[in-house]
JSON list of C-alpha atoms in Angstrom, two decimals:
[
{"chain": "A", "resi": 1, "resn": "MET", "atom": "CA", "xyz": [-27.33, 72.67, -8.87]},
{"chain": "A", "resi": 2, "resn": "THR", "atom": "CA", "xyz": [-29.40, 71.50, -5.89]},
{"chain": "A", "resi": 3, "resn": "GLN", "atom": "CA", "xyz": [-33.08, 70.93, -6.51]},
{"chain": "A", "resi": 4, "resn": "THR", "atom": "CA", "xyz": [-35.41, 71.74, -3.62]},
{"chain": "A", "resi": 5, "resn": "ARG", "atom": "CA", "xyz": [-38.77, 70.13, -3.01]},
{"chain": "A", "resi": 6, "resn": "PRO", "atom": "CA", "xyz": [-41.72, 72.51, -2.75]},
{"chain": "A", "resi": 7, "resn": "ARG", "atom": "CA", "xyz": [-42.65, 73.03, 0.90]},
{"chain": "A", "resi": 8, "resn": "ALA", "atom": "CA", "xyz": [-46.12, 72.25, 2.26]},
{"chain": "A", "resi": 9, "resn": "ASP", "atom": "CA", "xyz": [-46.61, 75.98, 2.86]},
{"chain": "A", "resi": 10, "resn": "ASP", "atom": "CA", "xyz": [-46.31, 76.44, -0.93]},
{"chain": "A", "resi": 11, "resn": "LEU", "atom": "CA", "xyz": [-49.61, 74.57, -1.24]},
{"chain": "A", "resi": 12, "resn": "LEU", "atom": "CA", "xyz": [-52.43, 76.46, -2.91]},
{"chain": "A", "resi": 13, "resn": "ILE", "atom": "CA", "xyz": [-56.01, 75.24, -2.75]},
{"chain": "A", "resi": 14, "resn": "ARG", "atom": "CA", "xyz": [-58.47, 76.89, -5.08]},
{"chain": "A", "resi": 15, "resn": "PRO", "atom": "CA", "xyz": [-61.49, 76.11, -7.24]},
{"chain": "A", "resi": 16, "resn": "ALA", "atom": "CA", "xyz": [-60.51, 73.86, -10.13]},
{"chain": "A", "resi": 17, "resn": "HIS", "atom": "CA", "xyz": [-60.97, 74.95, -13.74]},
{"chain": "A", "resi": 18, "resn": "PRO", "atom": "CA", "xyz": [-62.85, 72.65, -16.12]},
{"chain": "A", "resi": 19, "resn": "ASP", "atom": "CA", "xyz": [-59.84, 72.64, -18.47]},
{"chain": "A", "resi": 20, "resn": "GLU", "atom": "CA", "xyz": [-57.80, 70.95, -15.71]},
{"chain": "A", "resi": 21, "resn": "ALA", "atom": "CA", "xyz": [-60.04, 67.86, -15.73]},
{"chain": "A", "resi": 22, "resn": "VAL", "atom": "CA", "xyz": [-57.65, 65.64, -17.71]},
{"chain": "A", "resi": 23, "resn": "ALA", "atom": "CA", "xyz": [-54.79, 66.40, -15.31]},
{"chain": "A", "resi": 24, "resn": "LEU", "atom": "CA", "xyz": [-57.05, 65.81, -12.31]},
{"chain": "A", "resi": 25, "resn": "ALA", "atom": "CA", "xyz": [-58.27, 62.53, -13.79]},
{"chain": "A", "resi": 26, "resn": "ALA", "atom": "CA", "xyz": [-54.63, 61.45, -14.15]},
{"chain": "A", "resi": 27, "resn": "ILE", "atom": "CA", "xyz": [-54.12, 62.17, -10.43]},
{"chain": "A", "resi": 28, "resn": "GLU", "atom": "CA", "xyz": [-57.22, 60.11, -9.64]},
{"chain": "A", "resi": 29, "resn": "ASP", "atom": "CA", "xyz": [-55.95, 57.20, -11.76]},
{"chain": "A", "resi": 30, "resn": "ALA", "atom": "CA", "xyz": [-52.49, 57.34, -10.17]},
{"chain": "A", "resi": 31, "resn": "ALA", "atom": "CA", "xyz": [-54.00, 57.41, -6.67]},
{"chain": "A", "resi": 32, "resn": "ALA", "atom": "CA", "xyz": [-56.32, 54.51, -7.53]},
{"chain": "A", "resi": 33, "resn": "ALA", "atom": "CA", "xyz": [-53.31, 52.51, -8.75]},
{"chain": "A", "resi": 34, "resn": "GLN", "atom": "CA", "xyz": [-51.99, 52.59, -5.17]},
{"chain": "A", "resi": 35, "resn": "PHE", "atom": "CA", "xyz": [-54.72, 50.10, -4.24]},
{"chain": "A", "resi": 36, "resn": "ALA", "atom": "CA", "xyz": [-53.05, 47.46, -6.44]},
{"chain": "A", "resi": 37, "resn": "ARG", "atom": "CA", "xyz": [-50.24, 47.31, -3.84]},
{"chain": "A", "resi": 38, "resn": "ILE", "atom": "CA", "xyz": [-52.74, 45.83, -1.40]},
{"chain": "A", "resi": 39, "resn": "GLY", "atom": "CA", "xyz": [-54.40, 43.54, -3.93]},
{"chain": "A", "resi": 40, "resn": "MET", "atom": "CA", "xyz": [-57.35, 45.76, -4.86]},
{"chain": "A", "resi": 41, "resn": "ASP", "atom": "CA", "xyz": [-57.87, 46.48, -8.56]},
{"chain": "A", "resi": 42, "resn": "LEU", "atom": "CA", "xyz": [-59.92, 49.66, -8.90]},
{"chain": "A", "resi": 43, "resn": "GLY", "atom": "CA", "xyz": [-59.61, 49.64, -12.68]},
{"chain": "A", "resi": 44, "resn": "ALA", "atom": "CA", "xyz": [-63.36, 49.34, -13.06]},
{"chain": "A", "resi": 45, "resn": "ALA", "atom": "CA", "xyz": [-63.74, 52.60, -11.15]},
{"chain": "A", "resi": 46, "resn": "ALA", "atom": "CA", "xyz": [-61.54, 54.58, -13.57]},
{"chain": "A", "resi": 47, "resn": "SER", "atom": "CA", "xyz": [-61.80, 58.35, -13.65]},
{"chain": "A", "resi": 48, "resn": "ASP", "atom": "CA", "xyz": [-64.02, 60.31, -15.99]},
{"chain": "A", "resi": 49, "resn": "PRO", "atom": "CA", "xyz": [-62.48, 63.63, -17.13]},
{"chain": "A", "resi": 50, "resn": "ALA", "atom": "CA", "xyz": [-65.83, 64.82, -18.54]},
{"chain": "A", "resi": 51, "resn": "ALA", "atom": "CA", "xyz": [-67.51, 64.30, -15.17]},
{"chain": "A", "resi": 52, "resn": "ILE", "atom": "CA", "xyz": [-64.68, 66.10, -13.38]},
{"chain": "A", "resi": 53, "resn": "ALA", "atom": "CA", "xyz": [-64.93, 69.00, -15.85]},
{"chain": "A", "resi": 54, "resn": "ALA", "atom": "CA", "xyz": [-68.69, 69.23, -15.30]},
{"chain": "A", "resi": 55, "resn": "ARG", "atom": "CA", "xyz": [-68.24, 69.26, -11.52]},
{"chain": "A", "resi": 56, "resn": "ALA", "atom": "CA", "xyz": [-65.51, 71.89, -11.84]},
{"chain": "A", "resi": 57, "resn": "ALA", "atom": "CA", "xyz": [-67.84, 74.05, -13.96]},
{"chain": "A", "resi": 58, "resn": "GLU", "atom": "CA", "xyz": [-70.37, 73.79, -11.11]},
{"chain": "A", "resi": 59, "resn": "GLY", "atom": "CA", "xyz": [-67.75, 74.94, -8.60]},
{"chain": "A", "resi": 60, "resn": "ALA", "atom": "CA", "xyz": [-67.75, 71.56, -6.83]},
{"chain": "A", "resi": 61, "resn": "VAL", "atom": "CA", "xyz": [-64.03, 70.79, -7.27]},
{"chain": "A", "resi": 62, "resn": "LEU", "atom": "CA", "xyz": [-61.16, 72.16, -5.23]},
{"chain": "A", "resi": 63, "resn": "ALA", "atom": "CA", "xyz": [-57.69, 71.69, -6.70]},
{"chain": "A", "resi": 64, "resn": "ALA", "atom": "CA", "xyz": [-54.44, 71.60, -4.77]},
{"chain": "A", "resi": 65, "resn": "SER", "atom": "CA", "xyz": [-51.20, 72.71, -6.35]},
{"chain": "A", "resi": 66, "resn": "LEU", "atom": "CA", "xyz": [-47.78, 72.49, -4.82]},
{"chain": "A", "resi": 67, "resn": "GLY", "atom": "CA", "xyz": [-45.06, 74.61, -6.30]},
{"chain": "A", "resi": 68, "resn": "GLY", "atom": "CA", "xyz": [-47.38, 75.40, -9.22]},
{"chain": "A", "resi": 69, "resn": "ARG", "atom": "CA", "xyz": [-48.07, 71.72, -10.05]},
{"chain": "A", "resi": 70, "resn": "LEU", "atom": "CA", "xyz": [-51.52, 70.17, -9.62]},
{"chain": "A", "resi": 71, "resn": "THR", "atom": "CA", "xyz": [-51.15, 67.57, -6.90]},
{"chain": "A", "resi": 72, "resn": "GLY", "atom": "CA", "xyz": [-54.64, 66.73, -5.67]},
{"chain": "A", "resi": 73, "resn": "PHE", "atom": "CA", "xyz": [-58.30, 67.54, -5.67]},
{"chain": "A", "resi": 74, "resn": "ALA", "atom": "CA", "xyz": [-61.58, 67.11, -3.83]},
{"chain": "A", "resi": 75, "resn": "ILE", "atom": "CA", "xyz": [-65.08, 66.90, -5.26]},
{"chain": "A", "resi": 76, "resn": "VAL", "atom": "CA", "xyz": [-67.86, 67.98, -2.91]},
{"chain": "A", "resi": 77, "resn": "THR", "atom": "CA", "xyz": [-71.57, 67.54, -3.52]},
{"chain": "A", "resi": 78, "resn": "VAL", "atom": "CA", "xyz": [-74.64, 67.89, -1.34]},
{"chain": "A", "resi": 79, "resn": "VAL", "atom": "CA", "xyz": [-76.24, 64.65, -0.12]},
{"chain": "A", "resi": 80, "resn": "ASP", "atom": "CA", "xyz": [-79.21, 64.66, 2.24]},
{"chain": "A", "resi": 81, "resn": "GLY", "atom": "CA", "xyz": [-78.54, 68.34, 2.97]},
{"chain": "A", "resi": 82, "resn": "ASN", "atom": "CA", "xyz": [-74.97, 67.64, 4.05]},
{"chain": "A", "resi": 83, "resn": "ALA", "atom": "CA", "xyz": [-71.71, 68.43, 2.33]},
{"chain": "A", "resi": 84, "resn": "HIS", "atom": "CA", "xyz": [-70.50, 65.14, 0.86]},
{"chain": "A", "resi": 85, "resn": "LEU", "atom": "CA", "xyz": [-66.91, 64.39, -0.09]},
{"chain": "A", "resi": 86, "resn": "ALA", "atom": "CA", "xyz": [-67.47, 62.46, -3.31]},
{"chain": "A", "resi": 87, "resn": "GLU", "atom": "CA", "xyz": [-63.77, 62.20, -4.21]},
{"chain": "A", "resi": 88, "resn": "LEU", "atom": "CA", "xyz": [-60.41, 63.03, -2.67]},
{"chain": "A", "resi": 89, "resn": "ASP", "atom": "CA", "xyz": [-57.16, 62.20, -4.45]},
{"chain": "A", "resi": 90, "resn": "VAL", "atom": "CA", "xyz": [-53.54, 63.17, -4.00]},
{"chain": "A", "resi": 91, "resn": "ALA", "atom": "CA", "xyz": [-50.75, 62.33, -6.45]},
{"chain": "A", "resi": 92, "resn": "PRO", "atom": "CA", "xyz": [-48.76, 59.39, -5.06]},
{"chain": "A", "resi": 93, "resn": "ASP", "atom": "CA", "xyz": [-45.39, 61.15, -5.27]},
{"chain": "A", "resi": 94, "resn": "VAL", "atom": "CA", "xyz": [-46.54, 63.90, -2.87]},
{"chain": "A", "resi": 95, "resn": "GLN", "atom": "CA", "xyz": [-48.67, 61.90, -0.48]},
{"chain": "A", "resi": 96, "resn": "ARG", "atom": "CA", "xyz": [-48.00, 62.08, 3.27]},
{"chain": "A", "resi": 97, "resn": "ARG", "atom": "CA", "xyz": [-47.25, 65.80, 3.07]},
{"chain": "A", "resi": 98, "resn": "GLY", "atom": "CA", "xyz": [-50.56, 67.10, 4.43]},
{"chain": "A", "resi": 99, "resn": "ILE", "atom": "CA", "xyz": [-52.21, 67.81, 1.08]},
{"chain": "A", "resi": 100, "resn": "GLY", "atom": "CA", "xyz": [-55.22, 65.57, 1.74]},
{"chain": "A", "resi": 101, "resn": "ARG", "atom": "CA", "xyz": [-55.67, 67.05, 5.21]},
{"chain": "A", "resi": 102, "resn": "ARG", "atom": "CA", "xyz": [-55.50, 70.58, 3.81]},
{"chain": "A", "resi": 103, "resn": "LEU", "atom": "CA", "xyz": [-58.07, 69.70, 1.14]},
{"chain": "A", "resi": 104, "resn": "ILE", "atom": "CA", "xyz": [-60.39, 68.40, 3.89]},
{"chain": "A", "resi": 105, "resn": "GLU", "atom": "CA", "xyz": [-59.87, 71.67, 5.81]},
{"chain": "A", "resi": 106, "resn": "ALA", "atom": "CA", "xyz": [-60.77, 73.70, 2.71]},
{"chain": "A", "resi": 107, "resn": "VAL", "atom": "CA", "xyz": [-63.82, 71.54, 2.04]},
{"chain": "A", "resi": 108, "resn": "THR", "atom": "CA", "xyz": [-64.87, 71.99, 5.68]},
{"chain": "A", "resi": 109, "resn": "ASP", "atom": "CA", "xyz": [-64.47, 75.77, 5.50]},
{"chain": "A", "resi": 110, "resn": "ARG", "atom": "CA", "xyz": [-66.55, 75.97, 2.31]},
{"chain": "A", "resi": 111, "resn": "ALA", "atom": "CA", "xyz": [-69.23, 73.69, 3.72]},
{"chain": "A", "resi": 112, "resn": "ARG", "atom": "CA", "xyz": [-69.53, 75.75, 6.90]},
{"chain": "A", "resi": 113, "resn": "ALA", "atom": "CA", "xyz": [-69.75, 78.95, 4.85]},
{"chain": "A", "resi": 114, "resn": "ALA", "atom": "CA", "xyz": [-72.58, 77.35, 2.84]},
{"chain": "A", "resi": 115, "resn": "GLY", "atom": "CA", "xyz": [-74.46, 76.60, 6.06]},
{"chain": "A", "resi": 116, "resn": "ARG", "atom": "CA", "xyz": [-73.83, 72.85, 6.10]},
{"chain": "A", "resi": 117, "resn": "HIS", "atom": "CA", "xyz": [-73.55, 71.16, 9.48]},
{"chain": "A", "resi": 118, "resn": "ARG", "atom": "CA", "xyz": [-72.01, 67.83, 8.55]},
{"chain": "A", "resi": 119, "resn": "LEU", "atom": "CA", "xyz": [-69.51, 66.39, 6.07]},
{"chain": "A", "resi": 120, "resn": "THR", "atom": "CA", "xyz": [-70.17, 62.84, 4.88]},
{"chain": "A", "resi": 121, "resn": "LEU", "atom": "CA", "xyz": [-68.21, 60.43, 2.71]},
{"chain": "A", "resi": 122, "resn": "THR", "atom": "CA", "xyz": [-67.94, 56.77, 1.79]},
{"chain": "A", "resi": 123, "resn": "THR", "atom": "CA", "xyz": [-64.67, 54.89, 1.93]},
{"chain": "A", "resi": 124, "resn": "PHE", "atom": "CA", "xyz": [-63.01, 51.53, 2.42]},
{"chain": "A", "resi": 125, "resn": "ARG", "atom": "CA", "xyz": [-63.28, 50.66, 6.10]},
{"chain": "A", "resi": 126, "resn": "ASP", "atom": "CA", "xyz": [-59.87, 49.03, 6.57]},
{"chain": "A", "resi": 127, "resn": "VAL", "atom": "CA", "xyz": [-57.55, 50.52, 3.93]},
{"chain": "A", "resi": 128, "resn": "PRO", "atom": "CA", "xyz": [-55.01, 52.56, 5.98]},
{"chain": "A", "resi": 129, "resn": "TRP", "atom": "CA", "xyz": [-55.33, 55.72, 3.88]},
{"chain": "A", "resi": 130, "resn": "ASN", "atom": "CA", "xyz": [-59.14, 55.46, 3.86]},
{"chain": "A", "resi": 131, "resn": "GLY", "atom": "CA", "xyz": [-61.22, 54.61, 6.96]},
{"chain": "A", "resi": 132, "resn": "PRO", "atom": "CA", "xyz": [-58.42, 54.79, 9.55]},
{"chain": "A", "resi": 133, "resn": "TRP", "atom": "CA", "xyz": [-57.11, 58.07, 8.08]},
{"chain": "A", "resi": 134, "resn": "TYR", "atom": "CA", "xyz": [-60.57, 59.67, 8.11]},
{"chain": "A", "resi": 135, "resn": "ARG", "atom": "CA", "xyz": [-61.05, 58.51, 11.72]},
{"chain": "A", "resi": 136, "resn": "ARG", "atom": "CA", "xyz": [-57.88, 60.40, 12.66]},
{"chain": "A", "resi": 137, "resn": "LEU", "atom": "CA", "xyz": [-59.48, 63.49, 11.10]},
{"chain": "A", "resi": 138, "resn": "GLY", "atom": "CA", "xyz": [-62.55, 63.17, 13.32]},
{"chain": "A", "resi": 139, "resn": "PHE", "atom": "CA", "xyz": [-64.91, 61.20, 11.09]},
{"chain": "A", "resi": 140, "resn": "THR", "atom": "CA", "xyz": [-67.02, 58.43, 12.61]},
{"chain": "A", "resi": 141, "resn": "GLU", "atom": "CA", "xyz": [-68.77, 55.53, 10.95]},
{"chain": "A", "resi": 142, "resn": "LEU", "atom": "CA", "xyz": [-72.47, 55.98, 10.27]},
{"chain": "A", "resi": 143, "resn": "ALA", "atom": "CA", "xyz": [-74.75, 53.01, 10.80]},
{"chain": "A", "resi": 144, "resn": "PRO", "atom": "CA", "xyz": [-77.28, 52.57, 7.98]},
{"chain": "A", "resi": 145, "resn": "ALA", "atom": "CA", "xyz": [-80.07, 53.84, 10.25]},
{"chain": "A", "resi": 146, "resn": "ALA", "atom": "CA", "xyz": [-78.12, 57.12, 10.73]},
{"chain": "A", "resi": 147, "resn": "GLN", "atom": "CA", "xyz": [-77.70, 57.66, 6.97]},
{"chain": "A", "resi": 148, "resn": "GLY", "atom": "CA", "xyz": [-80.13, 59.75, 4.98]},
{"chain": "A", "resi": 149, "resn": "PRO", "atom": "CA", "xyz": [-81.90, 58.18, 1.99]},
{"chain": "A", "resi": 150, "resn": "ALA", "atom": "CA", "xyz": [-79.50, 59.55, -0.64]},
{"chain": "A", "resi": 151, "resn": "LEU", "atom": "CA", "xyz": [-76.41, 58.40, 1.29]},
{"chain": "A", "resi": 152, "resn": "ARG", "atom": "CA", "xyz": [-77.99, 54.95, 1.73]},
{"chain": "A", "resi": 153, "resn": "GLN", "atom": "CA", "xyz": [-78.54, 54.86, -2.04]},
{"chain": "A", "resi": 154, "resn": "ILE", "atom": "CA", "xyz": [-74.88, 55.73, -2.68]},
{"chain": "A", "resi": 155, "resn": "ARG", "atom": "CA", "xyz": [-73.87, 52.86, -0.39]},
{"chain": "A", "resi": 156, "resn": "GLN", "atom": "CA", "xyz": [-76.26, 50.48, -2.17]},
{"chain": "A", "resi": 157, "resn": "ASP", "atom": "CA", "xyz": [-74.77, 51.44, -5.54]},
{"chain": "A", "resi": 158, "resn": "GLU", "atom": "CA", "xyz": [-71.25, 50.95, -4.17]},
{"chain": "A", "resi": 159, "resn": "ALA", "atom": "CA", "xyz": [-72.21, 47.58, -2.69]},
{"chain": "A", "resi": 160, "resn": "ARG", "atom": "CA", "xyz": [-72.79, 46.29, -6.22]},
{"chain": "A", "resi": 161, "resn": "ARG", "atom": "CA", "xyz": [-69.80, 47.96, -7.88]},
{"chain": "A", "resi": 162, "resn": "ILE", "atom": "CA", "xyz": [-67.03, 48.38, -5.31]},
{"chain": "A", "resi": 163, "resn": "ASP", "atom": "CA", "xyz": [-67.73, 46.40, -2.13]},
{"chain": "A", "resi": 164, "resn": "PRO", "atom": "CA", "xyz": [-66.50, 43.11, -3.62]},
{"chain": "A", "resi": 165, "resn": "LEU", "atom": "CA", "xyz": [-63.01, 44.66, -3.37]},
{"chain": "A", "resi": 166, "resn": "GLY", "atom": "CA", "xyz": [-63.32, 45.33, 0.34]},
{"chain": "A", "resi": 167, "resn": "PRO", "atom": "CA", "xyz": [-65.86, 46.53, 2.91]},
{"chain": "A", "resi": 168, "resn": "ARG", "atom": "CA", "xyz": [-66.92, 50.13, 2.53]},
{"chain": "A", "resi": 169, "resn": "ILE", "atom": "CA", "xyz": [-68.59, 52.38, 5.06]},
{"chain": "A", "resi": 170, "resn": "ALA", "atom": "CA", "xyz": [-70.27, 55.76, 5.28]},
{"chain": "A", "resi": 171, "resn": "MET", "atom": "CA", "xyz": [-68.65, 58.25, 7.64]},
{"chain": "A", "resi": 172, "resn": "ALA", "atom": "CA", "xyz": [-69.45, 61.74, 8.88]},
{"chain": "A", "resi": 173, "resn": "ARG", "atom": "CA", "xyz": [-68.03, 64.52, 10.94]},
{"chain": "A", "resi": 174, "resn": "PRO", "atom": "CA", "xyz": [-69.83, 67.55, 12.32]},
{"chain": "A", "resi": 175, "resn": "LEU", "atom": "CA", "xyz": [-68.72, 70.91, 10.99]}
]
C-alpha cells in the first residue's frame, strides 16, 4: 500500500484548544532542537505547556494541523498597541512546506480584523529560518528608537537570557 503525504492544501489553521498545550509544547521543543545543528542550545528557553494553555484559553494561539495532525502554532499578543508574534513553531518533519508562512498570513488577517496596523516580533538576526526568513515575508528590522517601550523591554529581557546565543533583533511589518 502506498502512503501519501498530506498536501499543503490540507492545512487547517484554527484557534488552539487549551488541552492541546502539551502537544504544542512538544512541537516547540522539537523546533528549538533544530538550533543545536548550528551550535545554539536553546534548552534554557524550554517550552511551558501551562503558559501555552493559558494563552490558548485567551484565544491568543493559532494551531496548524496537516492531515489532522498538529504541526505548528503561533502565539500572538499585543505589544505597544501592535500585534506581536510571541512564538511561531513548526514541527521539523513538516518544515519547508509553507506552514509557517500560512500561520503568519492567519496572524496578519486576525490582527487586521482587530484593527492593528503593525505586526512585530523578535528573532535571531542571522539564523536562516529566523531573521532572513522574516525579511522575505516583508518584515524589516526596527532600530531601538523605533521600538515602543514594551518591545524595548522584551528585547532587554532577551538580551540577558537569549542574546548570548546569537544576536537578536526586533522586526515589524505593516498590516
